[in-house]
PDB file of C-alpha atoms in Angstrom:
ATOM      1  CA  UNK A1278      33.962 -24.396 103.446  1.00 62.00           C
ATOM      2  CA  UNK A1279      36.795 -26.832 102.969  1.00 73.00           C
ATOM      3  CA  UNK A1280      40.107 -26.024 104.621  1.00 87.00           C
ATOM      4  CA  UNK A1281      43.528 -26.266 103.054  1.00 92.00           C
ATOM      5  CA  UNK A1282      46.687 -25.547 104.999  1.00 94.00           C
ATOM      6  CA  UNK A1283      50.201 -24.794 103.842  1.00 96.00           C
ATOM      7  CA  UNK A1284      53.446 -24.979 105.688  1.00 96.00           C
ATOM      8  CA  UNK A1285      55.592 -23.008 106.109  1.00 96.00           C
ATOM      9  CA  UNK A1286      53.842 -19.697 105.592  1.00 95.00           C
ATOM     10  CA  UNK A1287      57.116 -17.920 105.072  1.00 95.00           C
ATOM     11  CA  UNK A1288      60.646 -19.165 104.397  1.00 97.00           C
ATOM     12  CA  UNK A1289      63.957 -17.531 103.697  1.00 96.00           C
ATOM     13  CA  UNK A1290      66.716 -19.687 102.302  1.00 95.00           C
ATOM     14  CA  UNK A1291      70.116 -19.303 100.748  1.00 96.00           C
ATOM     15  CA  UNK A1292      70.826 -19.747  97.081  1.00 97.00           C
ATOM     16  CA  UNK A1293      71.530 -23.357  96.184  1.00 96.00           C
ATOM     17  CA  UNK A1294      69.498 -24.916  98.965  1.00 97.00           C
ATOM     18  CA  UNK A1295      66.219 -26.809  98.635  1.00 97.00           C
ATOM     19  CA  UNK A1296      62.922 -25.892 100.216  1.00 97.00           C
ATOM     20  CA  UNK A1297      59.921 -28.131 100.798  1.00 97.00           C
ATOM     21  CA  UNK A1298      56.402 -26.728 100.989  1.00 97.00           C
ATOM     22  CA  UNK A1299      53.528 -28.826 102.268  1.00 97.00           C
ATOM     23  CA  UNK A1300      49.895 -28.545 101.262  1.00 96.00           C
ATOM     24  CA  UNK A1301      47.254 -30.383 103.269  1.00 94.00           C
ATOM     25  CA  UNK A1302      43.520 -30.741 102.880  1.00 91.00           C
ATOM     26  CA  UNK A1303      42.244 -30.807 106.445  1.00 91.00           C
ATOM     27  CA  UNK A1304      38.631 -31.880 106.231  1.00 85.00           C
ATOM     28  CA  UNK A1305      38.325 -33.567 102.862  1.00 85.00           C
ATOM     29  CA  UNK A1306      40.203 -35.865 100.546  1.00 86.00           C
ATOM     30  CA  UNK A1307      41.819 -34.370  97.492  1.00 86.00           C
ATOM     31  CA  UNK A1308      42.960 -36.657  94.723  1.00 82.00           C
ATOM     32  CA  UNK A1309      44.017 -33.556  92.823  1.00 87.00           C
ATOM     33  CA  UNK A1310      45.923 -30.558  94.086  1.00 92.00           C
ATOM     34  CA  UNK A1311      47.304 -27.616  92.185  1.00 93.00           C
ATOM     35  CA  UNK A1312      50.438 -25.574  92.671  1.00 95.00           C
ATOM     36  CA  UNK A1313      50.511 -21.937  91.647  1.00 94.00           C
ATOM     37  CA  UNK A1314      53.126 -19.246  91.725  1.00 95.00           C
ATOM     38  CA  UNK A1315      52.378 -15.556  91.942  1.00 91.00           C
ATOM     39  CA  UNK A1316      54.835 -12.735  91.439  1.00 89.00           C
ATOM     40  CA  UNK A1317      54.077  -9.275  92.840  1.00 83.00           C
ATOM     41  CA  UNK A1318      51.128  -7.588  91.136  1.00 78.00           C
ATOM     42  CA  UNK A1319      50.757 -10.518  88.756  1.00 82.00           C
ATOM     43  CA  UNK A1320      48.104 -13.182  88.433  1.00 82.00           C
ATOM     44  CA  UNK A1321      48.359 -16.729  89.668  1.00 86.00           C
ATOM     45  CA  UNK A1322      50.222 -18.957  87.261  1.00 89.00           C
ATOM     46  CA  UNK A1323      49.543 -22.679  87.404  1.00 90.00           C
ATOM     47  CA  UNK A1324      52.775 -24.597  87.752  1.00 94.00           C
ATOM     48  CA  UNK A1325      51.560 -28.152  87.984  1.00 94.00           C
ATOM     49  CA  UNK A1326      48.673 -30.433  88.776  1.00 91.00           C
ATOM     50  CA  UNK A1327      49.428 -32.950  91.467  1.00 89.00           C
ATOM     51  CA  UNK A1328      47.662 -36.296  91.301  1.00 84.00           C
ATOM     52  CA  UNK A1329      47.581 -38.691  94.221  1.00 83.00           C
ATOM     53  CA  UNK A1330      49.558 -41.821  93.489  1.00 82.00           C
ATOM     54  CA  UNK A1331      50.848 -40.725  90.114  1.00 84.00           C
ATOM     55  CA  UNK A1332      53.229 -38.268  88.501  1.00 88.00           C
ATOM     56  CA  UNK A1333      52.388 -34.595  88.480  1.00 92.00           C
ATOM     57  CA  UNK A1334      51.473 -32.836  85.268  1.00 92.00           C
ATOM     58  CA  UNK A1335      53.612 -29.760  84.703  1.00 94.00           C
ATOM     59  CA  UNK A1336      52.651 -26.676  82.731  1.00 92.00           C
ATOM     60  CA  UNK A1337      54.752 -25.644  79.807  1.00 91.00           C
ATOM     61  CA  UNK A1338      57.911 -23.880  80.866  1.00 93.00           C
ATOM     62  CA  UNK A1339      57.969 -25.304  84.395  1.00 95.00           C
ATOM     63  CA  UNK A1340      61.022 -27.466  85.069  1.00 94.00           C
ATOM     64  CA  UNK A1341      59.914 -30.705  86.664  1.00 93.00           C
ATOM     65  CA  UNK A1342      63.406 -31.468  87.950  1.00 94.00           C
ATOM     66  CA  UNK A1343      63.541 -28.139  89.711  1.00 96.00           C
ATOM     67  CA  UNK A1344      60.054 -28.193  91.182  1.00 97.00           C
ATOM     68  CA  UNK A1345      59.546 -31.674  92.567  1.00 96.00           C
ATOM     69  CA  UNK A1346      55.984 -32.582  93.431  1.00 94.00           C
ATOM     70  CA  UNK A1347      54.926 -35.535  95.521  1.00 91.00           C
ATOM     71  CA  UNK A1348      51.290 -36.383  96.260  1.00 89.00           C
ATOM     72  CA  UNK A1349      51.687 -39.420  98.460  1.00 82.00           C
ATOM     73  CA  UNK A1350      48.322 -39.382 100.198  1.00 89.00           C
ATOM     74  CA  UNK A1351      44.799 -38.090  99.683  1.00 89.00           C
ATOM     75  CA  UNK A1352      45.443 -35.166 102.005  1.00 91.00           C
ATOM     76  CA  UNK A1353      49.050 -34.155 101.363  1.00 93.00           C
ATOM     77  CA  UNK A1354      51.007 -32.807  98.435  1.00 94.00           C
ATOM     78  CA  UNK A1355      54.515 -31.385  98.669  1.00 95.00           C
ATOM     79  CA  UNK A1356      56.425 -29.044  96.406  1.00 97.00           C
ATOM     80  CA  UNK A1357      60.202 -29.016  96.703  1.00 97.00           C
ATOM     81  CA  UNK A1358      62.094 -26.169  95.110  1.00 97.00           C
ATOM     82  CA  UNK A1359      65.520 -27.624  94.446  1.00 97.00           C
ATOM     83  CA  UNK A1360      68.702 -25.574  94.163  1.00 96.00           C
ATOM     84  CA  UNK A1361      66.741 -22.397  94.761  1.00 96.00           C
ATOM     85  CA  UNK A1362      67.850 -19.139  93.174  1.00 96.00           C
ATOM     86  CA  UNK A1363      66.764 -15.562  93.886  1.00 96.00           C
ATOM     87  CA  UNK A1364      64.491 -15.615  90.834  1.00 95.00           C
ATOM     88  CA  UNK A1365      62.513 -18.414  92.510  1.00 96.00           C
ATOM     89  CA  UNK A1366      61.463 -15.953  95.189  1.00 96.00           C
ATOM     90  CA  UNK A1367      57.706 -15.786  94.916  1.00 95.00           C
ATOM     91  CA  UNK A1368      54.384 -16.530  96.584  1.00 95.00           C
ATOM     92  CA  UNK A1369      53.541 -20.222  96.174  1.00 96.00           C
ATOM     93  CA  UNK A1370      49.910 -21.196  96.632  1.00 95.00           C
ATOM     94  CA  UNK A1371      48.344 -24.612  96.536  1.00 95.00           C
ATOM     95  CA  UNK A1372      44.714 -25.477  96.013  1.00 92.00           C
ATOM     96  CA  UNK A1373      42.701 -28.632  96.197  1.00 90.00           C
ATOM     97  CA  UNK A1374      39.495 -30.043  94.870  1.00 83.00           C
ATOM     98  CA  UNK A1375      37.207 -32.150  96.978  1.00 77.00           C
ATOM     99  CA  UNK A1376      36.218 -35.109  94.850  1.00 69.00           C
ATOM    100  CA  UNK A1377      33.423 -36.213  97.178  1.00 66.00           C
ATOM    101  CA  UNK A1378      30.154 -34.343  97.322  1.00 52.00           C
ATOM    102  CA  UNK A1379      31.251 -30.881  96.291  1.00 56.00           C
ATOM    103  CA  UNK A1380      31.469 -29.250  92.901  1.00 65.00           C
ATOM    104  CA  UNK A1381      34.480 -30.434  90.967  1.00 63.00           C
ATOM    105  CA  UNK A1382      35.081 -26.976  89.599  1.00 69.00           C
ATOM    106  CA  UNK A1383      35.564 -25.242  92.948  1.00 76.00           C
ATOM    107  CA  UNK A1384      39.049 -24.949  94.337  1.00 81.00           C
ATOM    108  CA  UNK A1385      40.017 -24.364  97.931  1.00 87.00           C
ATOM    109  CA  UNK A1386      43.209 -22.427  98.360  1.00 91.00           C
ATOM    110  CA  UNK A1387      45.863 -22.734 100.979  1.00 93.00           C
ATOM    111  CA  UNK A1388      47.124 -19.541 102.644  1.00 93.00           C
ATOM    112  CA  UNK A1389      50.276 -19.501 100.542  1.00 94.00           C
ATOM    113  CA  UNK A1390      53.995 -19.709 101.232  1.00 96.00           C
ATOM    114  CA  UNK A1391      56.210 -16.713 100.677  1.00 96.00           C
ATOM    115  CA  UNK A1392      59.652 -17.873  99.589  1.00 96.00           C
ATOM    116  CA  UNK A1393      62.612 -15.534  99.625  1.00 96.00           C
ATOM    117  CA  UNK A1394      65.917 -16.801  98.286  1.00 96.00           C
ATOM    118  CA  UNK A1395      68.944 -14.743  99.241  1.00 96.00           C
TER     119      UNK A1395
ATOM    120  CA  UNK B 878      44.335 -13.227  72.785  1.00 70.00           C
ATOM    121  CA  UNK B 879      44.388 -14.213  76.446  1.00 79.00           C
ATOM    122  CA  UNK B 880      41.996 -16.927  77.534  1.00 88.00           C
ATOM    123  CA  UNK B 881      40.558 -14.713  80.266  1.00 92.00           C
ATOM    124  CA  UNK B 882      40.811 -10.933  80.100  1.00 93.00           C
ATOM    125  CA  UNK B 883      39.799  -8.428  82.716  1.00 93.00           C
ATOM    126  CA  UNK B 884      39.558  -4.664  82.981  1.00 86.00           C
ATOM    127  CA  UNK B 885      43.076  -3.465  83.700  1.00 78.00           C
ATOM    128  CA  UNK B 886      42.251  -1.182  86.654  1.00 88.00           C
ATOM    129  CA  UNK B 887      43.042   0.057  89.145  1.00 93.00           C
ATOM    130  CA  UNK B 888      39.643   1.401  90.044  1.00 95.00           C
ATOM    131  CA  UNK B 889      39.664   4.205  92.597  1.00 96.00           C
ATOM    132  CA  UNK B 890      36.191   4.891  93.962  1.00 97.00           C
ATOM    133  CA  UNK B 891      34.739   6.697  96.981  1.00 97.00           C
ATOM    134  CA  UNK B 892      32.850   4.859  99.673  1.00 97.00           C
ATOM    135  CA  UNK B 893      29.264   4.248  98.692  1.00 97.00           C
ATOM    136  CA  UNK B 894      29.952   4.166  94.974  1.00 97.00           C
ATOM    137  CA  UNK B 895      28.847   1.447  92.601  1.00 97.00           C
ATOM    138  CA  UNK B 896      31.610  -0.160  90.575  1.00 97.00           C
ATOM    139  CA  UNK B 897      31.523  -2.782  87.836  1.00 96.00           C
ATOM    140  CA  UNK B 898      34.236  -5.088  86.581  1.00 95.00           C
ATOM    141  CA  UNK B 899      34.171  -6.870  83.254  1.00 94.00           C
ATOM    142  CA  UNK B 900      35.731 -10.124  82.158  1.00 95.00           C
ATOM    143  CA  UNK B 901      35.770 -11.861  78.782  1.00 96.00           C
ATOM    144  CA  UNK B 902      36.767 -15.427  78.010  1.00 94.00           C
ATOM    145  CA  UNK B 903      37.775 -17.030  74.756  1.00 93.00           C
ATOM    146  CA  UNK B 904      36.725 -20.665  75.166  1.00 89.00           C
ATOM    147  CA  UNK B 905      33.063 -21.010  74.264  1.00 87.00           C
ATOM    148  CA  UNK B 906      32.994 -24.444  75.912  1.00 86.00           C
ATOM    149  CA  UNK B 907      33.763 -22.950  79.333  1.00 87.00           C
ATOM    150  CA  UNK B 908      31.517 -24.498  81.914  1.00 82.00           C
ATOM    151  CA  UNK B 909      31.469 -22.346  84.988  1.00 87.00           C
ATOM    152  CA  UNK B 910      32.692 -19.039  86.214  1.00 92.00           C
ATOM    153  CA  UNK B 911      33.813 -17.505  89.444  1.00 92.00           C
ATOM    154  CA  UNK B 912      34.854 -14.275  91.004  1.00 94.00           C
ATOM    155  CA  UNK B 913      37.571 -14.506  93.632  1.00 93.00           C
ATOM    156  CA  UNK B 914      38.842 -11.793  95.876  1.00 95.00           C
ATOM    157  CA  UNK B 915      42.509 -11.600  96.764  1.00 93.00           C
ATOM    158  CA  UNK B 916      43.917  -9.324  99.425  1.00 93.00           C
ATOM    159  CA  UNK B 917      47.535  -8.266  99.327  1.00 87.00           C
ATOM    160  CA  UNK B 918      49.869 -11.173 100.201  1.00 84.00           C
ATOM    161  CA  UNK B 919      46.948 -13.507 100.813  1.00 89.00           C
ATOM    162  CA  UNK B 920      45.398 -16.409  98.990  1.00 90.00           C
ATOM    163  CA  UNK B 921      42.360 -15.950  96.719  1.00 91.00           C
ATOM    164  CA  UNK B 922      39.008 -16.432  98.382  1.00 90.00           C
ATOM    165  CA  UNK B 923      35.857 -17.361  96.533  1.00 89.00           C
ATOM    166  CA  UNK B 924      33.466 -14.442  96.311  1.00 92.00           C
ATOM    167  CA  UNK B 925      30.800 -15.740  93.960  1.00 90.00           C
ATOM    168  CA  UNK B 926      30.074 -18.616  91.632  1.00 88.00           C
ATOM    169  CA  UNK B 927      28.192 -17.965  88.405  1.00 87.00           C
ATOM    170  CA  UNK B 928      26.588 -21.050  86.907  1.00 76.00           C
ATOM    171  CA  UNK B 929      23.607 -19.688  85.053  1.00 78.00           C
ATOM    172  CA  UNK B 930      22.820 -16.174  83.877  1.00 78.00           C
ATOM    173  CA  UNK B 931      23.732 -14.528  87.133  1.00 83.00           C
ATOM    174  CA  UNK B 932      23.996 -14.555  90.867  1.00 88.00           C
ATOM    175  CA  UNK B 933      23.381 -11.999  93.589  1.00 90.00           C
ATOM    176  CA  UNK B 934      24.709 -11.942  97.126  1.00 91.00           C
ATOM    177  CA  UNK B 935      24.002  -8.815  99.112  1.00 95.00           C
ATOM    178  CA  UNK B 936      25.873  -5.917  97.532  1.00 97.00           C
ATOM    179  CA  UNK B 937      27.486  -8.136  94.928  1.00 97.00           C
ATOM    180  CA  UNK B 938      25.899  -9.132  91.635  1.00 96.00           C
ATOM    181  CA  UNK B 939      27.550 -11.290  89.000  1.00 95.00           C
ATOM    182  CA  UNK B 940      26.168 -11.666  85.506  1.00 94.00           C
ATOM    183  CA  UNK B 941      27.023 -14.068  82.746  1.00 94.00           C
ATOM    184  CA  UNK B 942      26.399 -13.638  79.043  1.00 93.00           C
ATOM    185  CA  UNK B 943      27.386 -16.854  77.279  1.00 91.00           C
ATOM    186  CA  UNK B 944      26.582 -15.507  73.820  1.00 92.00           C
ATOM    187  CA  UNK B 945      29.056 -12.662  74.276  1.00 93.00           C
ATOM    188  CA  UNK B 946      31.409 -14.740  76.477  1.00 94.00           C
ATOM    189  CA  UNK B 947      31.324 -12.064  79.099  1.00 92.00           C
ATOM    190  CA  UNK B 948      31.053 -11.999  82.892  1.00 95.00           C
ATOM    191  CA  UNK B 949      30.621  -8.972  85.085  1.00 95.00           C
ATOM    192  CA  UNK B 950      30.777  -8.198  88.784  1.00 96.00           C
ATOM    193  CA  UNK B 951      28.864  -5.277  90.240  1.00 97.00           C
ATOM    194  CA  UNK B 952      29.570  -3.968  93.709  1.00 97.00           C
ATOM    195  CA  UNK B 953      27.040  -1.580  95.184  1.00 98.00           C
ATOM    196  CA  UNK B 954      27.561   0.749  98.140  1.00 98.00           C
ATOM    197  CA  UNK B 955      31.317   0.151  98.180  1.00 98.00           C
ATOM    198  CA  UNK B 956      33.007  -0.215 101.550  1.00 97.00           C
ATOM    199  CA  UNK B 957      36.606   0.464 102.461  1.00 97.00           C
ATOM    200  CA  UNK B 958      36.930  -3.255 103.141  1.00 97.00           C
ATOM    201  CA  UNK B 959      36.096  -4.025  99.511  1.00 97.00           C
ATOM    202  CA  UNK B 960      39.560  -2.804  98.506  1.00 97.00           C
ATOM    203  CA  UNK B 961      41.264  -5.842  96.996  1.00 96.00           C
ATOM    204  CA  UNK B 962      42.095  -7.490  93.705  1.00 94.00           C
ATOM    205  CA  UNK B 963      39.201  -9.256  92.032  1.00 96.00           C
ATOM    206  CA  UNK B 964      40.017 -12.295  89.942  1.00 94.00           C
ATOM    207  CA  UNK B 965      37.807 -13.626  87.180  1.00 94.00           C
ATOM    208  CA  UNK B 966      38.158 -17.400  86.984  1.00 91.00           C
ATOM    209  CA  UNK B 967      36.878 -19.704  84.265  1.00 91.00           C
ATOM    210  CA  UNK B 968      36.570 -23.472  84.488  1.00 87.00           C
ATOM    211  CA  UNK B 969      36.729 -25.203  81.136  1.00 82.00           C
ATOM    212  CA  UNK B 970      36.354 -28.795  82.310  1.00 75.00           C
ATOM    213  CA  UNK B 971      38.645 -31.541  83.528  1.00 70.00           C
ATOM    214  CA  UNK B 972      41.452 -29.909  85.466  1.00 67.00           C
ATOM    215  CA  UNK B 973      41.531 -26.720  83.462  1.00 76.00           C
ATOM    216  CA  UNK B 974      40.899 -23.539  85.425  1.00 82.00           C
ATOM    217  CA  UNK B 975      42.035 -20.220  84.006  1.00 86.00           C
ATOM    218  CA  UNK B 976      42.646 -17.133  86.124  1.00 88.00           C
ATOM    219  CA  UNK B 977      42.382 -13.609  84.847  1.00 90.00           C
ATOM    220  CA  UNK B 978      45.123 -11.159  85.719  1.00 89.00           C
ATOM    221  CA  UNK B 979      42.876  -9.439  88.248  1.00 92.00           C
ATOM    222  CA  UNK B 980      41.451  -5.966  88.688  1.00 94.00           C
ATOM    223  CA  UNK B 981      42.559  -3.864  91.608  1.00 94.00           C
ATOM    224  CA  UNK B 982      39.967  -1.863  93.494  1.00 96.00           C
ATOM    225  CA  UNK B 983      40.714   0.926  95.930  1.00 96.00           C
ATOM    226  CA  UNK B 984      37.794   2.300  97.906  1.00 97.00           C
ATOM    227  CA  UNK B 985      38.564   5.588  99.625  1.00 96.00           C
ATOM    228  CA  UNK B 986      36.850   7.408 102.458  1.00 94.00           C
TER     229      UNK B 986
END
C-alpha cells in the first residue's frame, strides 16, 4: 500500500512556541492531504483539507491563523501549530489520497505526531 | 443525529469468540464504506473496504445494507491481537470522509 510519513513522531514544546509537523507521501503524489486531531479515547476529528498549490480548507471551529497549513508540493504538507498552549496537546495525524490509479476514497494515514505542550 | 454512529463498546470477549460491530450512517448518498483498525497511540489502518453488499477476508466479514443505511463487521475466532478500536468510515464523495467514534474491543485469554 501507499506510504505516508510524518515528522516528528513526538514533540514536547513550551507554551507560546510554534511547532511544525511534516506529512510526506513517499511513493505517490497527493494533491490532497488531510489533517486530523485525536484526543485520548476520542475519534479522529478533521481539522483541514490541504490542497497542493492553494489555500487549505478548514473545518468549522478550527482557527486557520493558529493552525497554519502549507502544501507546497505534491508530496509534502506541513501543519504549524502557532503559539501552542497545553490544550493543543493531542495526537495529530495526516492522511493523503493518491490521485493516480488508486481509489479516490481511500486514505493513507501517516503514523501520527504526539504533541505535548507544557 | 451523528453522521456515523457506532456501537459504544467496549466489547470484552474471550479468545475464540465471534463478535459483531454495527454502524449506521445518515447520508443516503454515501458512496463507500470502510472499517479501519486503530491500535492505542497509532494511526488507523485500513481493515476492509465495503463497496457492494459485503466483503469477506479470512476471519473478518463486513456487510452493507444500503436500504437500512447500516454496515456491520463480524470477527470470527477472535485472537488476542484483535484487541483494538474499530472505526467505521463513510465516504460521501468529493473530499468528505466521516469517521465514527470507534468501538473498542478487548479479547482476553
